[in-house]
């Protein structure tokens, strides 16, 4: 039997569930179909972000930082705890509790905002109907008729042909969040966001971690002054980061996994107990569309959309990781809001130039806008202001005087073009820069904004002052 809706959303990750809630808030009869399956076989809303990405990784990050502090930092505060020990089962249970609470929260939000949450696998058919096969009985299908369809199918980890996942010793990011013991020797392929975040979690918990990264430049997409400061810190902490290291394959033996890779010095083998493969994600668009719909995919499987997320098929939209742009939860959510508002006939747009990026290592890395390398390439004249956390009172009191804030402003107009941070709580601090850039603030606007003392945000203020060589608590170079 078919059901009719104004809007059917396929996928309940941060792009899809947010689109569904906003559509319902706009008075549209909305359904959201999702087929996420957890390792216990049970369904949960929230997609990768809540179930196996952002949230569980941040839970483990927090736990591992606590453990690291107990071992290495408490003494500096005069606190003696003796030998801190680790209960990985309890740590994982805390993580699961947080995930469970938040995914259950989405089901509750659906209920309170009148979104019909449907568990099942959806496919868009040629005639615009959404066919849903039931989560528990896949042979049972239902048809949903909708005026508008929003595709928010997300992404999945890229698997290396020479190194298939075995879900036990060779794992993707999801498997790496579920180790029940701390691996003695941990290999990570890919020194990108996931490799660094998960590598540093297990390193803090006691693993000897080696990261093999194919590129010669560390974090090539990041401002290189920030990237160089970060890699120095990570290496000081004991992360063995090998750049220009291209992995060609691996063999599993009794004593672990032998990973084969080549760099400019020749061929090498790395012996590890567990291996995380984090070499990127690809759009989860296989089996999403019946042959012959008007929705077009690019050669990498991304759904082709315009600036307002319209696909090539009338009244079919696509948002989040399955379309172009950075694979970030907050980018997907904002696209979801924009599309739900456009469907409701409201004015809505998305500012793709001001999307914050964050890497949740310690210290954290966060940025928004253009890097110094990009400005040089584009021939834009700019001014630079930097301020080190070593000169920030709050950072020193926190025992975290590491890293810097860097601000780039247009040499003529003074408009802020980019802000880059490596340091404590960079993820929270970047919000000020995002707001400033959204309002097209100048460096002077931030210079004249009062920042509370003593806070980390004073480093942002000082970086803005340094743009005009007026920093108070540092030498202006
Ligand atoms: P990534 O693109 O960030 O990094 C993958 C890295 O693997 C690249 O540096 C690449 O050069 C390297 N690589 C590829 N093939 C290799 C090989 N054979 N040998 C060695 N190195 C190789 O991808 P990711 O870390 O897997 O993350 C996937 C996506 O998820 C990204 O788009 C990321 O932005 C997103 N994500 C974001 C966050 C966050 O916002 N904090 C967290 C997790 C994931």
Coordinates of C-alpha atoms and ligand atoms in Angstrom, one line a residue:
X1 CA 0.0 0.0 0.0
X2 CA 1.5 3.4 -0.9
X3 CA 1.6 6.4 1.5
X4 CA 1.8 10.0 0.3
X5 CA 4.0 12.8 1.7
X6 CA 5.0 16.3 0.7
X7 CA 8.7 15.4 1.4
X8 CA 10.5 12.0 1.7
X9 CA 14.1 12.2 2.9
X10 CA 16.3 9.2 2.2
X11 CA 18.9 8.9 5.0
X12 CA 18.8 10.0 8.6
X13 CA 22.3 11.2 9.1
X14 CA 23.0 14.9 10.1
X15 CA 22.0 16.0 6.6
X16 CA 18.8 13.9 6.3
X17 CA 17.4 14.1 9.8
X18 CA 17.9 17.9 10.0
X19 CA 16.2 18.3 6.5
X20 CA 13.3 16.2 7.7
X21 CA 12.8 18.1 10.9
X22 CA 13.0 21.5 9.2
X23 CA 10.6 20.3 6.5
X24 CA 8.1 19.3 9.1
X25 CA 8.6 22.6 11.0
X26 CA 7.7 24.3 7.7
X27 CA 4.3 22.5 7.8
X28 CA 5.2 19.8 5.2
X29 CA 4.1 16.2 5.7
X30 CA 7.4 14.5 5.9
X31 CA 8.9 11.0 6.1
X32 CA 12.6 10.0 6.7
X33 CA 13.7 6.5 5.6
X34 CA 16.9 5.1 7.1
X35 CA 18.6 1.7 7.0
X36 CA 21.6 2.1 9.5
X37 CA 22.4 -1.2 11.1
X38 CA 24.6 -1.3 14.3
X39 CA 26.9 -4.3 15.1
X40 CA 24.1 -5.8 17.2
X41 CA 21.9 -5.8 14.1
X42 CA 19.6 -3.2 15.5
X43 CA 18.5 0.0 13.7
X44 CA 19.3 3.5 14.9
X45 CA 18.8 6.9 13.4
X46 CA 21.7 9.4 13.1
X47 CA 23.9 7.8 10.4
X48 CA 27.6 7.6 10.5
X49 CA 28.0 10.8 12.6
X50 CA 26.1 9.6 15.6
X51 CA 26.6 5.9 15.4
X52 CA 30.1 5.4 14.2
X53 CA 31.8 8.7 13.5
X54 CA 31.8 12.2 15.1
X55 CA 30.1 11.3 18.4
X56 CA 31.7 8.0 19.4
X57 CA 35.1 9.2 18.3
X58 CA 34.8 12.3 20.5
X59 CA 33.7 10.2 23.4
X60 CA 36.9 8.1 23.1
X61 CA 38.9 11.2 22.5
X62 CA 37.8 12.7 25.8
X63 CA 38.4 9.4 27.7
X64 CA 41.9 9.0 26.2
X65 CA 42.8 12.6 27.0
X66 CA 41.7 12.1 30.6
X67 CA 43.9 9.0 30.8
X68 CA 46.8 10.8 29.3
X69 CA 46.4 13.7 31.7
X70 CA 46.2 11.4 34.7
X71 CA 49.5 9.8 33.6
X72 CA 51.4 12.8 32.4
X73 CA 49.9 16.1 33.6
X74 CA 48.3 15.6 37.0
X75 CA 51.8 15.6 38.6
X76 CA 52.5 19.1 37.3
X77 CA 49.4 20.3 39.2
X78 CA 50.7 18.6 42.3
X79 CA 48.2 15.8 42.1
X80 CA 49.6 12.3 42.6
X81 CA 47.4 9.4 41.4
X82 CA 50.0 6.6 41.3
X83 CA 49.7 4.2 38.4
X84 CA 46.6 5.1 36.4
X85 CA 45.0 2.0 34.9
X86 CA 42.6 1.5 32.0
X87 CA 39.3 -0.3 31.8
X88 CA 38.6 -0.4 28.0
X89 CA 35.3 -2.2 28.5
X90 CA 34.1 0.6 30.8
X91 CA 35.4 3.2 28.4
X92 CA 33.6 1.6 25.4
X93 CA 30.4 1.3 27.5
X94 CA 30.4 5.0 28.3
X95 CA 30.8 5.7 24.6
X96 CA 27.9 3.4 23.7
X97 CA 25.7 5.1 26.3
X98 CA 26.3 8.5 24.8
X99 CA 25.6 7.2 21.3
X100 CA 22.5 5.4 22.4
X101 CA 21.2 8.5 24.1
X102 CA 21.7 10.7 21.1
X103 CA 20.3 8.3 18.5
X104 CA 17.3 7.7 20.7
X105 CA 17.0 11.5 20.9
X106 CA 16.5 11.7 17.1
X107 CA 13.7 9.2 17.2
X108 CA 12.1 11.4 19.9
X109 CA 12.7 14.6 17.9
X110 CA 11.0 12.9 14.9
X111 CA 8.0 12.1 17.0
X112 CA 7.7 15.6 18.5
X113 CA 8.1 17.3 15.2
X114 CA 5.7 15.0 13.3
X115 CA 8.3 13.4 11.1
X116 CA 7.4 9.8 10.1
X117 CA 10.6 7.8 10.7
X118 CA 10.7 4.7 8.6
X119 CA 13.2 1.9 9.0
X120 CA 14.2 0.4 5.7
X121 CA 16.2 0.7 2.5
X122 CA 14.9 3.3 0.0
X123 CA 15.4 3.5 -3.7
X124 CA 14.3 6.3 -6.0
X125 CA 12.5 4.9 -9.0
X126 CA 12.2 6.4 -12.5
X127 CA 8.7 7.7 -11.9
X128 CA 9.7 9.5 -8.7
X129 CA 8.2 6.9 -6.4
X130 CA 10.4 5.9 -3.4
X131 CA 10.4 2.2 -3.0
X132 CA 11.2 1.0 0.6
X133 CA 12.3 -2.5 1.5
X134 CA 11.5 -3.3 5.1
X135 CA 14.4 -3.3 7.6
X136 CA 13.4 -6.6 9.2
X137 CA 11.9 -8.3 6.2
X138 CA 13.7 -7.0 3.1
X139 CA 11.5 -8.9 0.7
X140 CA 8.6 -6.8 1.9
X141 CA 8.4 -3.5 0.0
X142 CA 6.3 -0.4 0.2
X143 CA 5.9 2.6 -2.0
X144 CA 6.1 6.2 -0.9
X145 CA 4.7 8.9 -3.1
X146 CA 6.2 12.4 -2.5
X147 CA 6.0 15.8 -4.0
X148 CA 9.7 16.2 -3.2
X149 CA 12.5 13.7 -2.5
X150 CA 15.7 14.7 -0.6
X151 CA 18.6 12.2 -1.1
X152 CA 20.9 12.2 1.9
X153 CA 22.5 8.8 1.6
X154 CA 25.9 9.8 3.1
X155 CA 29.2 8.1 2.5
X156 CA 31.2 5.0 3.2
X157 CA 34.9 4.2 3.8
X158 CA 37.0 3.6 0.8
X159 CA 38.5 0.1 0.8
X160 CA 41.9 -0.5 -0.7
X161 CA 41.8 -3.4 -3.2
X162 CA 45.2 -4.7 -2.0
X163 CA 44.1 -4.5 1.6
X164 CA 40.4 -5.5 2.1
X165 CA 38.8 -5.0 5.5
X166 CA 38.5 -8.2 7.6
X167 CA 36.6 -6.3 10.3
X168 CA 38.8 -7.7 13.0
X169 CA 42.5 -6.8 12.4
X170 CA 42.2 -4.7 9.2
X171 CA 39.4 -2.2 10.0
X172 CA 37.8 1.0 8.8
X173 CA 37.1 4.0 11.2
X174 CA 34.0 2.2 12.5
X175 CA 36.0 -0.9 13.5
X176 CA 38.7 1.3 15.0
X177 CA 36.2 2.7 17.5
X178 CA 35.3 -0.8 18.7
X179 CA 38.7 -2.4 19.7
X180 CA 38.1 -4.2 23.0
X181 CA 41.8 -4.0 24.0
X182 CA 44.6 -1.6 23.3
X183 CA 46.6 -2.9 20.3
X184 CA 50.3 -3.0 21.1
X185 CA 51.4 -2.0 17.6
X186 CA 48.8 0.0 15.6
X187 CA 49.3 0.9 11.9
X188 CA 47.2 3.6 10.3
X189 CA 47.0 4.1 6.5
X190 CA 46.2 7.7 5.7
X191 CA 47.3 10.7 7.7
X192 CA 44.1 12.6 7.1
X193 CA 41.4 13.6 9.5
X194 CA 40.3 10.1 10.6
X195 CA 43.9 8.7 10.7
X196 CA 45.1 11.4 13.0
X197 CA 42.1 11.5 15.3
X198 CA 41.9 7.7 15.8
X199 CA 45.6 7.2 15.7
X200 CA 46.0 9.7 18.5
X201 CA 43.2 8.2 20.6
X202 CA 44.9 4.8 20.7
X203 CA 48.4 6.3 21.1
X204 CA 47.2 8.1 24.2
X205 CA 45.8 4.8 25.5
X206 CA 49.1 3.1 25.0
X207 CA 49.5 1.8 21.4
X208 CA 52.7 2.4 19.5
X209 CA 51.2 4.1 16.4
X210 CA 52.7 4.4 13.0
X211 CA 50.8 6.5 10.4
X212 CA 51.7 5.9 6.7
X213 CA 50.7 8.9 4.6
X214 CA 51.1 8.8 0.8
X215 CA 51.5 12.6 0.3
X216 CA 54.8 14.3 1.0
X217 CA 53.1 17.3 2.6
X218 CA 51.5 16.8 6.0
X219 CA 47.8 17.9 5.9
X220 CA 48.2 19.3 2.4
X221 CA 44.8 21.1 2.5
X222 CA 45.6 22.9 5.7
X223 CA 47.6 26.1 6.1
X224 CA 51.2 24.8 6.1
X225 CA 52.4 26.9 9.0
X226 CA 49.6 25.3 11.1
X227 CA 50.3 21.8 9.6
X228 CA 54.0 22.1 10.4
X229 CA 53.4 23.2 14.0
X230 CA 50.9 20.3 14.4
X231 CA 53.2 17.6 13.0
X232 CA 56.0 18.7 15.3
X233 CA 53.7 18.4 18.3
X234 CA 52.3 15.0 17.2
X235 CA 55.8 13.6 16.7
X236 CA 56.9 14.9 20.1
X237 CA 53.9 13.0 21.6
X238 CA 55.3 9.8 20.0
X239 CA 53.1 9.4 16.9
X240 CA 55.4 8.0 14.2
X241 CA 54.2 9.8 11.1
X242 CA 55.8 8.7 7.8
X243 CA 55.2 10.9 4.8
X244 CA 55.5 10.0 1.2
X245 CA 54.7 6.4 2.2
X246 CA 52.6 4.6 -0.4
X247 CA 51.1 1.3 0.9
X248 CA 51.0 -1.5 -1.7
X249 CA 49.6 -4.4 0.3
X250 CA 49.9 -6.5 3.5
X251 CA 50.2 -10.1 4.6
X252 CA 48.6 -11.5 7.7
X253 CA 50.7 -13.9 9.7
X254 CA 50.8 -15.5 13.2
X255 CA 52.6 -12.6 14.7
X256 CA 50.5 -9.9 13.1
X257 CA 50.2 -7.9 9.9
X258 CA 53.1 -7.0 7.7
X259 CA 52.3 -3.8 5.8
X260 CA 54.3 -3.2 2.6
X261 CA 54.9 0.3 1.5
X262 CA 57.3 2.3 -0.6
X263 CA 58.9 5.8 -0.1
X264 CA 61.7 7.7 -1.7
X265 CA 64.2 5.4 0.2
X266 CA 62.8 2.2 -1.3
X267 CA 60.5 -0.6 -0.1
X268 CA 59.7 -1.3 3.5
X269 CA 57.6 -3.6 5.8
X270 CA 55.9 -2.5 8.9
X271 CA 54.8 -5.1 11.5
X272 CA 51.6 -4.2 13.4
X273 CA 48.9 -6.0 15.4
X274 CA 46.0 -4.0 14.0
X275 CA 45.6 -1.8 11.0
X276 CA 43.2 1.1 10.4
X277 CA 42.6 2.0 6.8
X278 CA 41.5 5.7 6.6
X279 CA 42.1 6.7 3.0
X280 CA 39.0 8.7 2.4
X281 CA 35.2 8.1 2.0
X282 CA 33.1 7.8 -1.1
X283 CA 29.4 8.7 -1.6
X284 CA 27.0 5.9 -0.7
X285 CA 25.0 6.1 -3.9
X286 CA 25.2 2.5 -5.1
X287 CA 21.7 1.0 -5.3
X288 CA 20.1 4.3 -4.4
X289 CA 18.7 5.0 -7.9
X290 CA 16.8 2.9 -10.3
X291 CA 18.4 2.9 -13.8
X292 CA 16.9 5.8 -15.9
X293 CA 16.1 8.4 -13.2
X294 CA 17.0 12.0 -14.1
X295 CA 19.5 12.1 -11.2
X296 CA 23.1 12.2 -12.6
X297 CA 26.2 10.9 -10.8
X298 CA 29.7 12.1 -11.5
X299 CA 32.5 9.6 -12.2
X300 CA 33.2 9.3 -8.4
X301 CA 29.6 8.5 -7.6
X302 CA 28.6 11.9 -6.2
X303 CA 25.1 13.1 -7.1
X304 CA 25.4 16.2 -9.4
X305 CA 23.6 19.2 -7.9
X306 CA 23.4 22.9 -8.5
X307 CA 24.3 25.5 -5.8
X308 CA 20.9 25.0 -4.2
X309 CA 21.2 21.2 -4.2
X310 CA 18.8 20.5 -7.0
X311 CA 19.6 17.3 -8.9
X312 CA 18.9 16.8 -12.6
X313 CA 15.4 15.3 -11.8
X314 CA 12.5 17.7 -11.1
X315 CA 11.7 17.9 -7.3
X316 CA 14.6 15.6 -6.4
X317 CA 17.3 17.3 -4.2
X318 CA 20.5 15.9 -2.7
X319 CA 22.5 17.0 0.3
X320 CA 25.4 16.0 2.6
X321 CA 28.3 13.6 1.9
X322 CA 26.7 12.3 -1.3
X323 CA 27.1 15.6 -3.1
X324 CA 30.2 17.8 -3.8
X325 CA 31.9 19.8 -1.1
X326 CA 33.6 18.8 2.1
X327 CA 32.3 15.6 3.9
X328 CA 31.3 17.4 7.1
X329 CA 28.2 16.9 9.2
X330 CA 27.6 20.6 9.7
X331 CA 27.9 21.3 5.9
X332 CA 25.3 18.5 5.3
X333 CA 22.9 19.9 8.0
X334 CA 23.0 23.4 6.6
X335 CA 22.3 22.0 3.1
X336 CA 19.4 20.1 4.6
X337 CA 17.9 23.3 6.2
X338 CA 18.4 25.2 2.9
X339 CA 16.6 22.6 0.8
X340 CA 13.7 22.2 3.3
X341 CA 13.2 26.0 3.3
X342 CA 13.4 26.2 -0.5
X343 CA 10.8 23.5 -0.9
X344 CA 8.6 25.5 1.5
X345 CA 9.0 28.5 -0.8
X346 CA 11.3 30.4 1.6
X347 CA 14.4 32.3 0.7
X348 CA 17.5 30.2 1.6
X349 CA 21.1 30.0 0.6
X350 CA 24.3 28.4 1.8
X351 CA 27.7 30.2 2.1
X352 CA 30.2 27.5 1.0
X353 CA 33.1 29.9 1.5
X354 CA 32.6 30.0 5.3
X355 CA 32.5 26.4 6.4
X356 CA 34.7 25.6 9.5
X357 CA 37.0 22.5 9.4
X358 CA 38.2 20.8 12.6
X359 CA 40.6 18.0 13.4
X360 CA 40.1 16.7 16.9
X361 CA 43.6 15.8 17.8
X362 CA 45.5 17.3 20.8
X363 CA 46.3 20.1 20.1
X364 CA 43.2 20.6 18.0
X365 CA 43.4 22.1 14.5
X366 CA 40.6 24.3 13.2
X367 CA 40.3 26.7 10.3
X368 CA 37.9 28.7 8.1
X369 CA 38.4 30.5 4.9
X370 CA 41.5 30.5 2.7
X371 CA 45.0 29.3 3.6
X372 CA 48.1 31.5 3.0
X373 CA 49.1 29.1 0.2
X374 CA 45.7 29.6 -1.5
X375 CA 45.9 33.4 -1.3
X376 CA 49.4 33.3 -2.8
X377 CA 48.2 31.1 -5.6
X378 CA 45.2 33.4 -6.3
X379 CA 47.5 36.5 -6.3
X380 CA 45.6 38.2 -3.5
X381 CA 47.6 40.7 -1.4
X382 CA 47.1 39.9 2.3
X383 CA 48.3 40.8 5.8
X384 CA 49.1 38.1 8.4
X385 CA 48.8 38.2 12.2
X386 CA 49.8 35.4 14.4
X387 CA 49.7 34.9 18.2
X388 CA 51.1 32.0 20.2
X389 CA 49.2 30.3 23.0
X390 CA 52.5 30.4 24.9
X391 CA 51.7 34.1 25.5
X392 CA 48.1 33.5 26.6
X393 CA 47.5 33.4 30.4
X394 CA 44.6 31.0 30.2
X395 CA 46.5 28.5 28.0
X396 CA 49.4 28.6 30.5
X397 CA 47.0 28.0 33.4
X398 CA 45.5 25.1 31.6
X399 CA 49.0 23.6 31.1
X400 CA 48.4 23.9 27.3
X401 CA 50.6 26.7 26.0
X402 CA 50.9 25.0 22.6
X403 CA 50.2 26.3 19.0
X404 CA 49.0 29.6 17.6
X405 CA 46.2 31.6 16.0
X406 CA 46.8 32.9 12.5
X407 CA 44.7 35.5 10.8
X408 CA 44.8 36.5 7.2
X409 CA 43.2 39.7 6.1
X410 CA 42.9 41.5 2.7
X411 CA 45.8 44.0 2.4
X412 CA 43.5 46.7 1.0
X413 CA 40.0 46.2 2.5
X414 CA 41.2 44.5 5.8
X415 CA 38.4 41.9 5.4
X416 CA 39.3 38.7 7.2
X417 CA 40.0 36.0 4.5
X418 CA 41.0 33.1 6.7
X419 CA 41.7 32.1 10.3
X420 CA 43.7 29.1 11.2
X421 CA 44.3 27.7 14.7
X422 CA 46.4 24.9 16.2
X423 CA 46.0 24.8 19.9
X424 CA 43.8 24.1 22.9
X425 CA 40.0 24.2 22.3
X426 CA 40.6 25.3 18.7
X427 CA 37.3 23.7 17.8
X428 CA 35.4 26.1 20.0
X429 CA 37.5 29.1 19.3
X430 CA 36.9 28.9 15.5
X431 CA 33.2 29.8 15.9
X432 CA 34.2 33.4 16.5
X433 CA 36.1 33.6 13.3
X434 CA 33.2 31.9 11.4
X435 CA 30.7 34.5 12.7
X436 CA 33.1 37.3 11.9
X437 CA 33.6 36.1 8.4
X438 CA 29.9 35.4 7.8
X439 CA 29.4 39.1 8.6
X440 CA 32.4 40.0 6.4
X441 CA 34.2 41.5 9.4
X442 CA 37.6 43.3 9.0
X443 CA 40.6 42.5 11.3
X444 CA 39.9 46.0 12.8
X445 CA 36.4 44.9 13.7
X446 CA 37.9 42.1 15.9
X447 CA 40.6 44.4 17.2
X448 CA 37.9 46.7 18.5
X449 CA 35.8 43.8 20.0
X450 CA 36.3 43.3 23.7
X451 CA 37.4 39.8 24.6
X452 CA 37.1 38.6 28.2
X453 CA 40.2 38.0 30.3
X454 CA 41.6 35.5 30.9
X455 CA 40.3 33.4 28.0
X456 CA 41.8 31.5 25.1
X457 CA 39.8 33.8 22.8
X458 CA 42.2 36.6 23.7
X459 CA 44.6 34.8 21.3
X460 CA 42.1 35.5 18.5
X461 CA 42.0 39.2 19.6
X462 CA 45.8 39.4 19.6
X463 CA 46.1 37.7 16.2
X464 CA 43.7 40.3 14.8
X465 CA 45.8 43.0 16.4
X466 CA 49.0 41.4 15.0
X467 CA 47.6 41.8 11.5
X468 CA 48.5 45.5 11.9
X469 CA 51.5 44.8 14.1
X470 CA 49.7 45.9 17.2
X471 CA 49.7 42.8 19.3
X472 CA 50.1 43.7 22.9
X473 CA 51.5 40.6 24.5
X474 CA 53.9 39.5 21.8
X475 CA 56.7 40.9 19.7
X476 CA 55.2 42.1 16.4
X477 CA 57.3 40.7 13.5
Ligands
LIG1 P1 41.1 12.2 4.2 O1 40.8 12.5 2.8 O2 41.0 13.2 5.2 O3 42.5 11.5 4.4 C1 42.9 10.3 3.7 C2 44.4 10.4 3.5 O4 44.9 9.1 3.1 C3 44.9 11.4 2.5 O5 45.9 12.2 3.2 C4 45.6 10.5 1.4 O6 46.7 11.1 0.9 C5 46.0 9.2 2.2 N1 46.1 8.0 1.4 C6 45.2 7.6 0.4 N2 45.6 6.4 -0.1 C7 46.8 6.1 0.6 C8 47.7 5.0 0.5 N3 47.5 3.9 -0.4 N4 48.7 4.9 1.4 C9 48.9 5.9 2.2 N5 48.1 7.0 2.3 C10 47.0 7.1 1.5 O7 40.1 10.9 4.5 P2 39.6 10.3 5.9 O8 40.6 10.7 7.0 O9 39.4 8.9 5.6 O10 38.3 11.0 6.2 C11 37.2 10.8 5.3 C12 36.2 12.0 5.3 O11 35.5 12.1 6.5 C13 37.0 13.3 5.1 O12 36.3 14.1 4.1 C14 36.9 14.0 6.4 O13 36.7 15.4 6.2 C15 35.6 13.4 7.0 N6 35.8 13.4 8.5 C16 35.8 14.6 9.1 C17 36.0 14.6 10.5 C18 36.0 15.9 11.2 O14 35.4 16.9 10.7 N7 36.7 16.1 12.3 C19 36.3 13.5 11.2 C20 36.3 12.3 10.5 C21 36.0 12.3 9.1

